[in-house]
PDB file of C-alpha atoms in Angstrom:
ATOM      1  CA  LYS A   1      -7.060   5.197  -2.224  1.00  0.00           C
ATOM      2  CA  THR A   2      -3.293   5.526  -2.010  1.00  0.00           C
ATOM      3  CA  GLN A   3      -3.744   8.434   0.319  1.00  0.00           C
ATOM      4  CA  SER A   4      -6.454   7.019   2.582  1.00  0.00           C
ATOM      5  CA  ALA A   5      -4.007   3.882   2.942  1.00  0.00           C
ATOM      6  CA  GLU A   6      -1.354   6.555   3.835  1.00  0.00           C
ATOM      7  CA  VAL A   7      -3.475   8.205   6.623  1.00  0.00           C
ATOM      8  CA  PHE A   8      -4.274   4.863   7.914  1.00  0.00           C
ATOM      9  CA  VAL A   9      -0.627   4.080   8.228  1.00  0.00           C
ATOM     10  CA  GLN A  10       0.261   7.537   9.766  1.00  0.00           C
ATOM     11  CA  LEU A  11      -2.651   6.841  12.194  1.00  0.00           C
ATOM     12  CA  VAL A  12      -1.111   3.437  13.392  1.00  0.00           C
ATOM     13  CA  GLU A  13       2.547   4.747  13.504  1.00  0.00           C
ATOM     14  CA  ARG A  14       1.150   7.686  16.079  1.00  0.00           C
ATOM     15  CA  ALA A  15      -0.884   5.236  18.100  1.00  0.00           C
ATOM     16  CA  GLN A  16       2.354   2.970  18.370  1.00  0.00           C
ATOM     17  CA  LEU A  17       4.295   6.226  19.318  1.00  0.00           C
ATOM     18  CA  GLN A  18       1.984   6.953  21.835  1.00  0.00           C
ATOM     19  CA  HIS A  19       1.456   3.200  23.030  1.00  0.00           C
ATOM     20  CA  ASP A  20      -2.166   3.674  22.819  1.00  0.00           C
ATOM     21  CA  TYR A  21      -2.924  -0.035  21.908  1.00  0.00           C
ATOM     22  CA  LYS A  22      -6.490   0.650  22.439  1.00  0.00           C
ATOM     23  CA  ARG A  23      -6.520   2.991  19.325  1.00  0.00           C
ATOM     24  CA  VAL A  24      -4.594   0.485  17.166  1.00  0.00           C
ATOM     25  CA  ASP A  25      -7.240  -2.099  18.203  1.00  0.00           C
ATOM     26  CA  ALA A  26      -9.943   0.851  17.128  1.00  0.00           C
ATOM     27  CA  LEU A  27      -8.041   1.225  13.828  1.00  0.00           C
ATOM     28  CA  ALA A  28      -8.016  -2.242  13.254  1.00  0.00           C
ATOM     29  CA  ASP A  29     -11.759  -2.903  13.586  1.00  0.00           C
ATOM     30  CA  ALA A  30     -12.351  -0.405  11.146  1.00  0.00           C
ATOM     31  CA  LEU A  31     -10.216  -1.734   8.585  1.00  0.00           C
ATOM     32  CA  ALA A  32     -12.699  -4.087   6.859  1.00  0.00           C
ATOM     33  CA  SER A  33     -15.540  -2.203   7.048  1.00  0.00           C
ATOM     34  CA  ARG A  34     -13.778   0.996   5.715  1.00  0.00           C
ATOM     35  CA  PHE A  35     -11.439  -0.024   3.116  1.00  0.00           C
ATOM     36  CA  ALA A  36     -11.696  -1.842  -0.130  1.00  0.00           C
ATOM     37  CA  PRO A  37      -9.835  -5.476  -0.501  1.00  0.00           C
ATOM     38  CA  SER A  38      -7.774  -3.524  -2.966  1.00  0.00           C
ATOM     39  CA  GLU A  39      -6.658  -0.843  -0.374  1.00  0.00           C
ATOM     40  CA  ILE A  40      -6.369  -3.409   2.619  1.00  0.00           C
ATOM     41  CA  CYS A  41      -3.918  -5.399   0.260  1.00  0.00           C
ATOM     42  CA  GLU A  42      -1.831  -2.237  -0.194  1.00  0.00           C
ATOM     43  CA  LEU A  43      -1.760  -1.878   3.430  1.00  0.00           C
ATOM     44  CA  ALA A  44      -0.430  -5.472   3.819  1.00  0.00           C
ATOM     45  CA  ARG A  45       2.421  -4.439   1.774  1.00  0.00           C
ATOM     46  CA  SER A  46       3.216  -1.541   3.882  1.00  0.00           C
ATOM     47  CA  GLN A  47       6.796  -1.125   5.436  1.00  0.00           C
ATOM     48  CA  ASN A  48       5.279  -0.968   8.967  1.00  0.00           C
ATOM     49  CA  GLU A  49       4.946  -4.409  10.240  1.00  0.00           C
ATOM     50  CA  VAL A  50       1.907  -3.749  12.426  1.00  0.00           C
ATOM     51  CA  VAL A  51       0.065  -2.155   9.659  1.00  0.00           C
ATOM     52  CA  ARG A  52       1.093  -5.197   7.569  1.00  0.00           C
ATOM     53  CA  ALA A  53      -0.231  -7.597  10.169  1.00  0.00           C
ATOM     54  CA  LEU A  54      -3.098  -5.691  10.810  1.00  0.00           C
ATOM     55  CA  ALA A  55      -3.820  -5.913   6.979  1.00  0.00           C
ATOM     56  CA  GLN A  56      -3.078  -9.597   6.752  1.00  0.00           C
ATOM     57  CA  GLU A  57      -5.833 -10.333   9.499  1.00  0.00           C
ATOM     58  CA  ALA A  58      -8.414  -8.159   8.014  1.00  0.00           C
ATOM     59  CA  LEU A  59      -8.081  -9.832   4.559  1.00  0.00           C
ATOM     60  CA  THR A  60      -8.540 -13.158   6.179  1.00  0.00           C
ATOM     61  CA  GLN A  61     -12.115 -11.796   7.195  1.00  0.00           C
ATOM     62  CA  ILE A  62     -12.985 -10.863   3.797  1.00  0.00           C
ATOM     63  CA  PRO A  63     -15.289 -13.410   1.809  1.00  0.00           C
ATOM     64  CA  THR A  64     -13.197 -16.128  -0.158  1.00  0.00           C
ATOM     65  CA  SER A  65     -15.004 -15.300  -3.230  1.00  0.00           C
ATOM     66  CA  ALA A  66     -13.508 -11.927  -3.128  1.00  0.00           C
ATOM     67  CA  LEU A  67     -10.228 -13.070  -2.470  1.00  0.00           C
ATOM     68  CA  VAL A  68     -10.359 -15.560  -5.461  1.00  0.00           C
ATOM     69  CA  GLY A  69     -11.383 -12.683  -7.712  1.00  0.00           C
ATOM     70  CA  MET A  70      -8.155 -10.588  -6.768  1.00  0.00           C
ATOM     71  CA  LEU A  71      -5.846 -13.713  -7.683  1.00  0.00           C
ATOM     72  CA  ASN A  72      -5.874 -12.349 -11.084  1.00  0.00           C
ATOM     73  CA  ASP A  73      -4.491  -9.044 -10.090  1.00  0.00           C
ATOM     74  CA  PRO A  74      -0.603  -8.759 -10.524  1.00  0.00           C
ATOM     75  CA  VAL A  75      -0.447  -6.353  -7.805  1.00  0.00           C
ATOM     76  CA  ASP A  76      -2.842  -7.811  -5.110  1.00  0.00           C
ATOM     77  CA  ALA A  77      -2.413 -11.583  -6.157  1.00  0.00           C
ATOM     78  CA  ASP A  78       0.097 -12.256  -3.382  1.00  0.00           C
ATOM     79  CA  ALA A  79      -1.686 -10.499  -0.529  1.00  0.00           C
ATOM     80  CA  ALA A  80      -4.895 -12.494  -1.542  1.00  0.00           C
ATOM     81  CA  ARG A  81      -3.383 -15.720  -1.758  1.00  0.00           C
ATOM     82  CA  GLU A  82      -2.231 -15.699   1.572  1.00  0.00           C
ATOM     83  CA  ALA A  83      -5.346 -14.500   3.328  1.00  0.00           C
ATOM     84  CA  LEU A  84      -6.981 -17.623   1.645  1.00  0.00           C
ATOM     85  CA  PRO A  85      -7.623 -20.473   3.593  1.00  0.00           C
ATOM     86  CA  ALA A  86      -5.281 -23.396   3.020  1.00  0.00           C
TER      87      ALA A  86
END
């Protein structure tokens, strides 16, 4: 899991350096379909602010029931809580 998240961060960073915003958009589109919610939470804790923003946006698209189920996880609870509707 961590390895795929690290690869995602590297791909976003590379696209940023190349100012390839179309690629950043494509990576963002792939987030929810290719990563498990816990992996997206991991990305939401990234040092890279673009990765963090993309992950937080992807979390808002995850079903509420899945986010509620993550509230008891000490690692992912904060990211899940932020993504839940107010």
